[in-house]
mmCIF file of C-alpha atoms in Angstrom:
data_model
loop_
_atom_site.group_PDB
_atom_site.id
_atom_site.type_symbol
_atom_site.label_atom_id
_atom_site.label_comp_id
_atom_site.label_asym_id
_atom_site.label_seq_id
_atom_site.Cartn_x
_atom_site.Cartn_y
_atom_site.Cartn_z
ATOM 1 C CA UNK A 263 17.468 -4.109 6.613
ATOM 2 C CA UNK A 264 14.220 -3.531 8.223
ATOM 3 C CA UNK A 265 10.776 -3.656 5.868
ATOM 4 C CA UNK A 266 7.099 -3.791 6.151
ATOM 5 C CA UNK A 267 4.380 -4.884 3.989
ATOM 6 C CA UNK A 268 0.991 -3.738 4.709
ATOM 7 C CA UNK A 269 -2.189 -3.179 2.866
ATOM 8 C CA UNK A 270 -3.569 0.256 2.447
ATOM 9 C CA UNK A 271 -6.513 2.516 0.721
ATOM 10 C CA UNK A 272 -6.522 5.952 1.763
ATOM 11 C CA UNK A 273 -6.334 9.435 0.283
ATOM 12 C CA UNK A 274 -2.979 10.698 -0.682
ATOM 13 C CA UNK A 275 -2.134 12.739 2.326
ATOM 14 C CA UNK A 276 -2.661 9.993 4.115
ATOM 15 C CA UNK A 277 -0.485 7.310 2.190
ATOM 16 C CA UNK A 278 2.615 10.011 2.091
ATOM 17 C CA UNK A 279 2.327 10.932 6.684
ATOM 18 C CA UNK A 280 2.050 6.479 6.515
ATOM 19 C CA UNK A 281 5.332 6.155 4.520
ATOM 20 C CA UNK A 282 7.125 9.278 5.927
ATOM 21 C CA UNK A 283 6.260 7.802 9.327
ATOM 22 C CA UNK A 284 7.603 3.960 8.809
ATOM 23 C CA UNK A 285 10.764 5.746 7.083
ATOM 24 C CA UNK A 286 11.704 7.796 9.843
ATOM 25 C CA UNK A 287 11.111 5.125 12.207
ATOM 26 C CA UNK A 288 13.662 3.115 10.955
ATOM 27 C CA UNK A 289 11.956 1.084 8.324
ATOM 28 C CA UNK A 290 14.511 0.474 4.958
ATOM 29 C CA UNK A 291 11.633 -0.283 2.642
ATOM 30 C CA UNK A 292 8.101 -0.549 2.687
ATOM 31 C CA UNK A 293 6.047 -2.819 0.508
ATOM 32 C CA UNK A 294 2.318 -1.201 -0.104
ATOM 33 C CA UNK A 295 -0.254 -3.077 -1.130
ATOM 34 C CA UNK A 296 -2.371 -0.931 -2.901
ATOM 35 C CA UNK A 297 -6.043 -1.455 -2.064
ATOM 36 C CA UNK A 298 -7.512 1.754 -4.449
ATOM 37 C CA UNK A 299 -7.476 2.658 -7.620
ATOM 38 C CA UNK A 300 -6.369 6.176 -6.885
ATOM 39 C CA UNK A 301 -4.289 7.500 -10.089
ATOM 40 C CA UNK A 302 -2.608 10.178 -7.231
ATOM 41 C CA UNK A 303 -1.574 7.709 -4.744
ATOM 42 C CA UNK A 304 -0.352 4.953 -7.216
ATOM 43 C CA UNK A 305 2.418 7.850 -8.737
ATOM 44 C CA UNK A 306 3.092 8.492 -5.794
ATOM 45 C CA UNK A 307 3.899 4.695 -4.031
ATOM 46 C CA UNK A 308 5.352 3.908 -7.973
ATOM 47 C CA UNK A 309 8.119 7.279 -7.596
ATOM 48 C CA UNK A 310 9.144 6.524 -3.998
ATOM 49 C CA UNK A 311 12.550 5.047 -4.148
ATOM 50 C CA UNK A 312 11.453 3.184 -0.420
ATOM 51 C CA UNK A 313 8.783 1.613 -1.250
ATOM 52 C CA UNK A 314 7.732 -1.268 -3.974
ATOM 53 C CA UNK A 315 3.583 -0.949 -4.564
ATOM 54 C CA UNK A 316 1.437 -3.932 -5.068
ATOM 55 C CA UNK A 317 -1.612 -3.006 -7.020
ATOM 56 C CA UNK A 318 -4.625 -5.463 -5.662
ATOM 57 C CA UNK A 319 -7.309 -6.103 -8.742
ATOM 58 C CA UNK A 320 -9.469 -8.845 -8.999
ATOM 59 C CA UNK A 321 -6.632 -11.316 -9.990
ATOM 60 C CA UNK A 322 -5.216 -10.505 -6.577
ATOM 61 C CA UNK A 323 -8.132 -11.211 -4.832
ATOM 62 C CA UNK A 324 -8.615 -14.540 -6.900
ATOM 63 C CA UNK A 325 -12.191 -12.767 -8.251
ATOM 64 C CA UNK A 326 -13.497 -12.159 -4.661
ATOM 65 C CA UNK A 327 -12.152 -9.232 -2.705
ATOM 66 C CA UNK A 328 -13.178 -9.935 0.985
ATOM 67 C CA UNK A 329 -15.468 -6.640 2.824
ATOM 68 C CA UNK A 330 -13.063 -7.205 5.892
ATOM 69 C CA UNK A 331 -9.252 -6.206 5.949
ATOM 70 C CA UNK A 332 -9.072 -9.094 8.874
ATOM 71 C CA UNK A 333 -10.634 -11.369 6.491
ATOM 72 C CA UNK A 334 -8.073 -10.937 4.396
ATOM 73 C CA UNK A 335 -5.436 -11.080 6.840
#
């Protein structure tokens, strides 16, 4: 079984061509950390039966979300 995880904030049509994508490169199941509080895209991730979302609040960040995704990384 083949899987990502990767952190994302986009707009919806975005999020669905990024999953669409991994699955029909081969990826099983993708895990989506959800950067965004976008109602939309969270239904969306939370429906998919391919992919387990993540939602990243302040607990996730530990109170201090970092400005840089490499920063986080």
């Amino acid at each position: 079984m083949l899987v990502t995880a990767s952190t994302v904030k986009d707009t919806l049509p975005n999020i669905q061509r990024f999953v669409t994508g991994n699955l029909a490169g081969g990826v099983d199941h993708l895990f989506v950390f959800l950067d965004a509080d976008d109602a939309a895209v969270r239904e969306y991730l939370d429906q998919h039966p391919h992919v387990t979302c993540v939602r990243t609040d302040a607990s996730w960040w530990m109170g201090e979300r970092p400005e840089e995704l490499n920063v986080r990384q």
